[in-house]
mmCIF file of C-alpha atoms in Angstrom:
data_model
loop_
_atom_site.group_PDB
_atom_site.id
_atom_site.type_symbol
_atom_site.label_atom_id
_atom_site.label_comp_id
_atom_site.label_asym_id
_atom_site.label_seq_id
_atom_site.Cartn_x
_atom_site.Cartn_y
_atom_site.Cartn_z
ATOM 1 C CA UNK A 210 37.222 -8.172 69.679
ATOM 2 C CA UNK A 211 39.337 -10.926 68.597
ATOM 3 C CA UNK A 212 39.710 -13.390 71.835
ATOM 4 C CA UNK A 213 43.429 -13.165 72.689
ATOM 5 C CA UNK A 214 44.371 -16.811 72.611
ATOM 6 C CA UNK A 215 43.812 -16.447 68.685
ATOM 7 C CA UNK A 216 45.013 -13.325 68.286
ATOM 8 C CA UNK A 217 48.705 -13.753 67.865
ATOM 9 C CA UNK A 218 47.182 -16.102 65.193
ATOM 10 C CA UNK A 219 46.805 -13.336 63.219
ATOM 11 C CA UNK A 220 50.453 -11.882 62.737
ATOM 12 C CA UNK A 221 53.278 -13.437 61.144
ATOM 13 C CA UNK A 222 57.072 -12.685 61.634
ATOM 14 C CA UNK A 223 58.373 -11.683 58.071
ATOM 15 C CA UNK A 224 61.906 -11.838 57.579
ATOM 16 C CA UNK A 225 62.582 -9.655 54.005
ATOM 17 C CA UNK A 226 65.790 -8.198 54.726
ATOM 18 C CA UNK A 227 67.364 -11.058 57.306
ATOM 19 C CA UNK A 228 70.489 -11.629 55.833
ATOM 20 C CA UNK A 229 70.248 -9.246 53.119
ATOM 21 C CA UNK A 230 68.035 -8.506 50.614
ATOM 22 C CA UNK A 231 68.335 -10.024 46.567
ATOM 23 C CA UNK A 232 71.640 -11.450 47.648
ATOM 24 C CA UNK A 233 73.156 -12.747 50.593
ATOM 25 C CA UNK A 234 74.565 -9.188 52.685
ATOM 26 C CA UNK A 235 77.888 -10.239 53.713
ATOM 27 C CA UNK A 236 78.594 -7.323 56.464
ATOM 28 C CA UNK A 237 74.652 -8.518 57.461
ATOM 29 C CA UNK A 238 74.190 -8.551 61.553
ATOM 30 C CA UNK A 239 72.815 -12.654 61.981
ATOM 31 C CA UNK A 240 73.191 -12.941 65.163
ATOM 32 C CA UNK A 241 70.563 -10.281 65.132
ATOM 33 C CA UNK A 242 68.427 -11.600 62.569
ATOM 34 C CA UNK A 243 68.493 -15.067 64.555
ATOM 35 C CA UNK A 244 68.105 -13.539 67.977
ATOM 36 C CA UNK A 245 64.731 -11.520 66.690
ATOM 37 C CA UNK A 246 63.241 -14.421 65.947
ATOM 38 C CA UNK A 247 64.191 -16.194 68.535
ATOM 39 C CA UNK A 248 62.497 -12.990 70.598
ATOM 40 C CA UNK A 249 59.238 -13.184 68.669
ATOM 41 C CA UNK A 250 58.725 -16.958 69.297
ATOM 42 C CA UNK A 251 59.334 -16.442 72.699
ATOM 43 C CA UNK A 252 56.818 -13.890 72.597
ATOM 44 C CA UNK A 253 54.669 -15.898 70.862
ATOM 45 C CA UNK A 254 54.675 -15.073 66.979
ATOM 46 C CA UNK A 255 55.061 -18.594 66.176
ATOM 47 C CA UNK A 256 53.795 -18.206 62.909
ATOM 48 C CA UNK A 257 57.555 -16.999 60.603
ATOM 49 C CA UNK A 258 57.553 -16.356 56.774
ATOM 50 C CA UNK A 259 60.149 -16.027 54.418
ATOM 51 C CA UNK A 260 61.337 -16.718 50.732
ATOM 52 C CA UNK A 261 64.352 -18.821 48.601
ATOM 53 C CA UNK A 262 64.716 -16.040 47.198
ATOM 54 C CA UNK A 263 65.461 -13.276 50.279
ATOM 55 C CA UNK A 264 69.032 -12.789 50.878
ATOM 56 C CA UNK A 265 69.494 -15.440 47.186
ATOM 57 C CA UNK A 266 68.490 -18.088 50.499
ATOM 58 C CA UNK A 267 70.132 -17.063 53.664
ATOM 59 C CA UNK A 268 67.372 -15.908 55.567
ATOM 60 C CA UNK A 269 65.553 -19.495 55.599
ATOM 61 C CA UNK A 270 69.110 -20.962 57.050
ATOM 62 C CA UNK A 271 69.298 -17.201 59.524
ATOM 63 C CA UNK A 272 65.700 -19.681 60.553
ATOM 64 C CA UNK A 273 66.701 -22.938 60.200
ATOM 65 C CA UNK A 274 69.344 -22.018 63.220
ATOM 66 C CA UNK A 275 66.835 -19.315 65.204
ATOM 67 C CA UNK A 276 64.194 -22.248 65.210
ATOM 68 C CA UNK A 277 66.229 -25.177 66.778
ATOM 69 C CA UNK A 278 65.807 -24.421 70.316
ATOM 70 C CA UNK A 279 62.201 -23.980 69.653
ATOM 71 C CA UNK A 280 60.003 -26.811 69.765
ATOM 72 C CA UNK A 281 59.253 -27.575 65.610
ATOM 73 C CA UNK A 282 55.628 -28.178 66.351
ATOM 74 C CA UNK A 283 54.784 -25.014 68.094
ATOM 75 C CA UNK A 284 55.845 -23.613 64.664
ATOM 76 C CA UNK A 285 54.094 -22.479 61.214
ATOM 77 C CA UNK A 286 57.025 -22.125 58.379
ATOM 78 C CA UNK A 287 56.040 -20.736 55.321
ATOM 79 C CA UNK A 288 58.055 -19.899 52.514
ATOM 80 C CA UNK A 289 57.945 -19.373 48.459
ATOM 81 C CA UNK A 290 58.739 -20.693 45.355
ATOM 82 C CA UNK A 291 59.908 -17.992 43.303
ATOM 83 C CA UNK A 292 58.232 -16.978 39.851
ATOM 84 C CA UNK A 293 61.436 -18.429 38.011
ATOM 85 C CA UNK A 294 61.141 -21.822 39.461
ATOM 86 C CA UNK A 295 57.350 -23.150 38.694
ATOM 87 C CA UNK A 296 58.030 -25.776 36.091
ATOM 88 C CA UNK A 297 57.602 -29.328 37.364
ATOM 89 C CA UNK A 298 61.207 -30.063 37.948
ATOM 90 C CA UNK A 299 61.716 -26.620 39.638
ATOM 91 C CA UNK A 300 59.543 -26.920 41.905
ATOM 92 C CA UNK A 301 60.345 -30.121 43.784
ATOM 93 C CA UNK A 302 64.076 -28.613 43.082
ATOM 94 C CA UNK A 303 62.951 -25.744 45.207
ATOM 95 C CA UNK A 304 61.401 -26.721 47.708
ATOM 96 C CA UNK A 305 63.892 -29.653 48.624
ATOM 97 C CA UNK A 306 66.515 -26.927 48.778
ATOM 98 C CA UNK A 307 64.535 -24.946 50.892
ATOM 99 C CA UNK A 308 63.840 -27.912 53.814
ATOM 100 C CA UNK A 309 67.766 -28.043 53.752
ATOM 101 C CA UNK A 310 67.746 -24.059 54.419
ATOM 102 C CA UNK A 311 65.370 -24.607 57.157
ATOM 103 C CA UNK A 312 66.302 -27.322 58.342
ATOM 104 C CA UNK A 313 62.715 -29.160 58.746
ATOM 105 C CA UNK A 314 61.263 -32.304 57.418
ATOM 106 C CA UNK A 315 58.110 -30.144 56.019
ATOM 107 C CA UNK A 316 56.866 -26.694 55.352
ATOM 108 C CA UNK A 317 54.112 -25.701 56.641
ATOM 109 C CA UNK A 318 52.978 -23.231 53.445
ATOM 110 C CA UNK A 319 54.231 -23.241 50.349
ATOM 111 C CA UNK A 320 53.376 -20.351 48.535
ATOM 112 C CA UNK A 321 53.797 -19.257 45.049
ATOM 113 C CA UNK A 322 55.591 -16.199 45.083
ATOM 114 C CA UNK A 323 54.380 -14.678 42.087
ATOM 115 C CA UNK A 324 52.854 -15.805 38.726
ATOM 116 C CA UNK A 325 54.923 -16.523 35.844
ATOM 117 C CA UNK A 326 52.182 -16.950 32.497
ATOM 118 C CA UNK A 327 55.373 -17.807 30.417
ATOM 119 C CA UNK A 328 55.129 -21.091 32.821
ATOM 120 C CA UNK A 329 52.237 -23.280 31.850
ATOM 121 C CA UNK A 330 50.074 -23.229 35.522
ATOM 122 C CA UNK A 331 48.849 -26.594 35.410
ATOM 123 C CA UNK A 332 52.803 -27.722 35.385
ATOM 124 C CA UNK A 333 53.204 -25.945 38.740
ATOM 125 C CA UNK A 334 49.688 -26.631 40.290
ATOM 126 C CA UNK A 335 51.029 -31.123 39.059
ATOM 127 C CA UNK A 336 54.455 -30.712 41.150
ATOM 128 C CA UNK A 337 52.371 -28.473 44.215
ATOM 129 C CA UNK A 338 49.867 -31.924 44.298
ATOM 130 C CA UNK A 339 52.911 -34.335 44.400
ATOM 131 C CA UNK A 340 54.617 -32.088 47.836
ATOM 132 C CA UNK A 341 51.752 -32.767 48.936
ATOM 133 C CA UNK A 342 51.283 -36.113 48.038
ATOM 134 C CA UNK A 343 54.640 -36.824 49.350
ATOM 135 C CA UNK A 344 54.501 -34.863 52.592
ATOM 136 C CA UNK A 345 56.857 -32.262 52.503
ATOM 137 C CA UNK A 346 54.075 -29.137 52.576
ATOM 138 C CA UNK A 347 51.266 -29.298 53.979
ATOM 139 C CA UNK A 348 49.381 -26.205 52.683
ATOM 140 C CA UNK A 349 49.660 -24.116 49.782
ATOM 141 C CA UNK A 350 49.745 -20.571 49.211
ATOM 142 C CA UNK A 351 49.167 -17.805 46.449
ATOM 143 C CA UNK A 352 51.067 -14.491 46.678
ATOM 144 C CA UNK A 353 50.462 -11.251 44.665
ATOM 145 C CA UNK A 354 46.733 -12.929 42.626
ATOM 146 C CA UNK A 355 43.439 -11.995 42.134
ATOM 147 C CA UNK A 356 40.435 -14.018 42.117
ATOM 148 C CA UNK A 357 40.679 -15.568 38.853
ATOM 149 C CA UNK A 358 44.071 -17.367 39.844
ATOM 150 C CA UNK A 359 42.482 -18.417 43.501
ATOM 151 C CA UNK A 360 39.568 -19.974 41.952
ATOM 152 C CA UNK A 361 42.366 -21.754 38.755
ATOM 153 C CA UNK A 362 44.192 -23.110 41.451
ATOM 154 C CA UNK A 363 41.209 -23.984 44.223
ATOM 155 C CA UNK A 364 40.331 -26.587 40.859
ATOM 156 C CA UNK A 365 43.144 -28.388 40.283
ATOM 157 C CA UNK A 366 44.892 -28.732 43.826
ATOM 158 C CA UNK A 367 44.487 -31.691 46.079
ATOM 159 C CA UNK A 368 43.941 -29.207 49.059
ATOM 160 C CA UNK A 369 42.221 -25.850 49.362
ATOM 161 C CA UNK A 370 44.285 -22.742 48.979
ATOM 162 C CA UNK A 371 45.351 -22.272 52.569
ATOM 163 C CA UNK A 372 45.904 -18.102 51.915
ATOM 164 C CA UNK A 373 47.163 -15.493 49.948
ATOM 165 C CA UNK A 374 49.490 -12.807 50.720
ATOM 166 C CA UNK A 375 49.255 -9.601 49.160
ATOM 167 C CA UNK A 376 49.635 -5.877 49.614
ATOM 168 C CA UNK A 377 47.305 -4.273 51.727
ATOM 169 C CA UNK A 378 47.789 -1.131 53.773
ATOM 170 C CA UNK A 379 45.383 1.928 54.893
ATOM 171 C CA UNK A 380 47.031 3.073 51.783
ATOM 172 C CA UNK A 381 47.516 0.033 48.803
ATOM 173 C CA UNK A 382 43.645 -1.194 48.634
ATOM 174 C CA UNK A 383 43.536 -3.073 45.445
ATOM 175 C CA UNK A 384 42.622 -6.253 47.096
ATOM 176 C CA UNK A 385 39.855 -4.122 48.888
ATOM 177 C CA UNK A 386 38.702 -3.013 45.671
ATOM 178 C CA UNK A 387 39.037 -5.840 43.954
ATOM 179 C CA UNK A 388 37.339 -7.559 46.767
ATOM 180 C CA UNK A 389 40.066 -10.206 46.941
ATOM 181 C CA UNK A 390 39.350 -10.176 50.315
ATOM 182 C CA UNK A 391 36.019 -10.173 50.520
ATOM 183 C CA UNK A 392 36.109 -13.155 48.122
ATOM 184 C CA UNK A 393 39.130 -15.595 50.393
ATOM 185 C CA UNK A 394 35.840 -14.001 53.700
ATOM 186 C CA UNK A 395 33.565 -15.814 51.459
ATOM 187 C CA UNK A 396 35.657 -19.216 50.512
ATOM 188 C CA UNK A 397 37.461 -19.679 54.487
ATOM 189 C CA UNK A 398 40.693 -18.884 52.799
ATOM 190 C CA UNK A 399 43.336 -16.697 55.343
ATOM 191 C CA UNK A 400 44.073 -13.271 53.801
ATOM 192 C CA UNK A 401 47.870 -12.290 54.683
ATOM 193 C CA UNK A 402 48.117 -8.743 54.220
ATOM 194 C CA UNK A 403 52.351 -7.516 53.008
ATOM 195 C CA UNK A 404 53.684 -4.224 53.994
ATOM 196 C CA UNK A 405 51.419 -3.272 56.218
ATOM 197 C CA UNK A 406 52.319 -0.628 57.627
ATOM 198 C CA UNK A 407 54.738 0.690 54.751
ATOM 199 C CA UNK A 408 53.904 3.592 52.699
ATOM 200 C CA UNK A 409 54.430 4.748 49.078
ATOM 201 C CA UNK A 410 53.332 7.733 48.973
ATOM 202 C CA UNK A 411 54.959 10.425 46.840
ATOM 203 C CA UNK A 412 55.767 12.488 48.713
ATOM 204 C CA UNK A 413 56.286 10.687 51.649
ATOM 205 C CA UNK A 414 59.249 11.769 53.913
ATOM 206 C CA UNK A 415 59.480 8.247 55.806
ATOM 207 C CA UNK A 416 57.579 5.103 54.974
ATOM 208 C CA UNK A 417 55.690 4.485 58.587
ATOM 209 C CA UNK A 418 53.596 6.980 59.132
ATOM 210 C CA UNK A 419 55.328 9.737 60.691
ATOM 211 C CA UNK A 420 53.501 12.278 62.612
ATOM 212 C CA UNK A 421 52.296 14.959 60.850
ATOM 213 C CA UNK A 422 51.440 13.378 57.094
ATOM 214 C CA UNK A 423 47.989 12.024 57.728
ATOM 215 C CA UNK A 424 46.422 14.309 59.889
ATOM 216 C CA UNK A 425 43.653 11.366 60.185
ATOM 217 C CA UNK A 426 45.480 9.139 62.068
ATOM 218 C CA UNK A 427 48.119 11.111 63.847
ATOM 219 C CA UNK A 428 44.230 11.660 65.605
ATOM 220 C CA UNK A 429 43.299 8.961 66.164
ATOM 221 C CA UNK A 430 46.559 7.977 67.302
ATOM 222 C CA UNK A 431 46.062 10.505 70.294
ATOM 223 C CA UNK A 432 43.018 9.517 71.625
ATOM 224 C CA UNK A 433 43.953 5.748 71.730
ATOM 225 C CA UNK A 434 47.525 7.272 72.726
ATOM 226 C CA UNK A 435 49.286 4.517 70.322
ATOM 227 C CA UNK A 436 51.588 5.623 67.795
ATOM 228 C CA UNK A 437 50.779 5.718 63.929
ATOM 229 C CA UNK A 438 51.977 2.057 63.584
ATOM 230 C CA UNK A 439 50.057 0.349 65.752
ATOM 231 C CA UNK A 440 46.620 2.612 64.551
ATOM 232 C CA UNK A 441 47.603 1.394 60.746
ATOM 233 C CA UNK A 442 47.661 -2.290 61.729
ATOM 234 C CA UNK A 443 44.957 -2.089 64.738
ATOM 235 C CA UNK A 444 43.113 -0.855 61.606
ATOM 236 C CA UNK A 445 43.956 -4.111 59.351
ATOM 237 C CA UNK A 446 43.749 -6.413 62.196
ATOM 238 C CA UNK A 447 39.753 -5.579 62.832
ATOM 239 C CA UNK A 448 39.083 -7.055 60.167
ATOM 240 C CA UNK A 449 37.906 -10.405 60.691
ATOM 241 C CA UNK A 450 39.722 -12.210 57.652
ATOM 242 C CA UNK A 451 42.658 -10.057 57.552
ATOM 243 C CA UNK A 452 46.353 -10.719 58.559
ATOM 244 C CA UNK A 453 49.379 -9.280 58.635
ATOM 245 C CA UNK A 454 53.193 -9.883 58.344
ATOM 246 C CA UNK A 455 55.696 -7.997 59.228
ATOM 247 C CA UNK A 456 59.839 -7.849 59.247
ATOM 248 C CA UNK A 457 61.789 -6.311 62.262
ATOM 249 C CA UNK A 458 65.116 -7.492 63.814
ATOM 250 C CA UNK A 459 64.354 -4.602 66.448
ATOM 251 C CA UNK A 460 62.758 -5.951 69.704
ATOM 252 C CA UNK A 461 61.459 -3.037 70.453
ATOM 253 C CA UNK A 462 59.448 -2.605 67.127
ATOM 254 C CA UNK A 463 57.961 -6.042 67.319
ATOM 255 C CA UNK A 464 56.576 -5.200 71.055
ATOM 256 C CA UNK A 465 55.259 -2.298 69.558
ATOM 257 C CA UNK A 466 53.282 -4.484 66.683
ATOM 258 C CA UNK A 467 52.212 -7.267 69.916
ATOM 259 C CA UNK A 468 50.664 -3.905 71.743
ATOM 260 C CA UNK A 469 48.034 -3.931 69.654
ATOM 261 C CA UNK A 470 46.781 -7.103 71.481
ATOM 262 C CA UNK A 471 45.998 -4.317 74.377
ATOM 263 C CA UNK A 472 43.545 -2.009 72.701
ATOM 264 C CA UNK A 473 40.505 -2.281 70.390
ATOM 265 C CA UNK A 474 39.707 0.661 67.722
ATOM 266 C CA UNK A 475 35.670 1.826 68.087
ATOM 267 C CA UNK A 476 33.822 0.998 64.709
ATOM 268 C CA UNK A 477 33.539 4.849 64.272
ATOM 269 C CA UNK A 478 36.720 5.759 64.303
ATOM 270 C CA UNK A 479 37.505 3.049 62.280
ATOM 271 C CA UNK A 480 35.285 3.446 59.752
ATOM 272 C CA UNK A 481 36.651 7.225 59.792
ATOM 273 C CA UNK A 482 40.192 5.812 58.122
ATOM 274 C CA UNK A 483 38.644 2.916 55.647
ATOM 275 C CA UNK A 484 36.141 5.623 54.370
ATOM 276 C CA UNK A 485 38.494 9.081 54.886
ATOM 277 C CA UNK A 486 42.249 8.082 54.567
ATOM 278 C CA UNK A 487 43.681 9.293 51.536
ATOM 279 C CA UNK A 488 44.302 6.016 49.352
ATOM 280 C CA UNK A 489 46.885 6.293 46.638
ATOM 281 C CA UNK A 490 46.624 5.766 42.986
ATOM 282 C CA UNK A 491 47.400 2.307 41.951
ATOM 283 C CA UNK A 492 50.066 3.177 39.858
ATOM 284 C CA UNK A 493 53.045 1.367 41.326
ATOM 285 C CA UNK A 494 51.559 0.201 44.541
ATOM 286 C CA UNK A 495 51.362 -2.998 44.181
ATOM 287 C CA UNK A 496 52.153 -6.434 42.207
ATOM 288 C CA UNK A 497 48.372 -7.773 42.490
ATOM 289 C CA UNK A 498 47.226 -9.098 38.667
ATOM 290 C CA UNK A 499 50.777 -8.413 37.312
ATOM 291 C CA UNK A 500 50.229 -12.235 36.742
ATOM 292 C CA UNK A 501 47.442 -12.846 36.586
ATOM 293 C CA UNK A 502 45.714 -16.610 34.991
ATOM 294 C CA UNK A 503 42.916 -15.683 32.832
#
């Protein structure tokens, strides 16, 4: 069983949708989002994940506002540079703009959001190494990648790759099938599952594991007196190197996720979910390897 002191370190608060989606939403309830971030921190979620592309940068601004009242060294802030900004100068400029919006002097984890085959990877890596030297970033992460890309970055970066963030959940298992999680485990790289509870299953009327859609999930949830979402999340978190990033502006939902700390799925039930849950065909399931470096 995971030690309680470590458990919350496997949970990241995602922020996609806060402030808007692709662009800033003028009708967004900014106060609600700021309060949700603060609530999560007060409940012990100190790791916050975002991107320069979320709401055109507004999401980073909301985080900057939310974290003002907390000690910065308690927090782990991760953001991402988008695939269009991977030229050397653009990476440096993107990082500096993110720092301004986040109102912080450094970024704990700086991700490449997605690979861009039109931009030489060596140019991107040179910029990341420069940011490390400048002290503007502490660690480097990769998102939506496969093993070849991880190896390439690992060979040229001044620091080991800190984290890999790919889509991974009960339905989308590409990172499992392609041994990406195993590779991360063997190389002491944190594997962080984005969209840990989101389904893209054809015909599913609701993206969050509604009762009646998956008989096996209903059965296991009933056994432990937990929600389907909690069982799906726990299946991930009981994998030793797997962490999750989830987004919510709803305090009850945040509490629901945190309550997964208070129970353990027996191995036989975990194994049934792993082996018997209907895995979706990978077409459209994930962005992994779309921009794989070879």
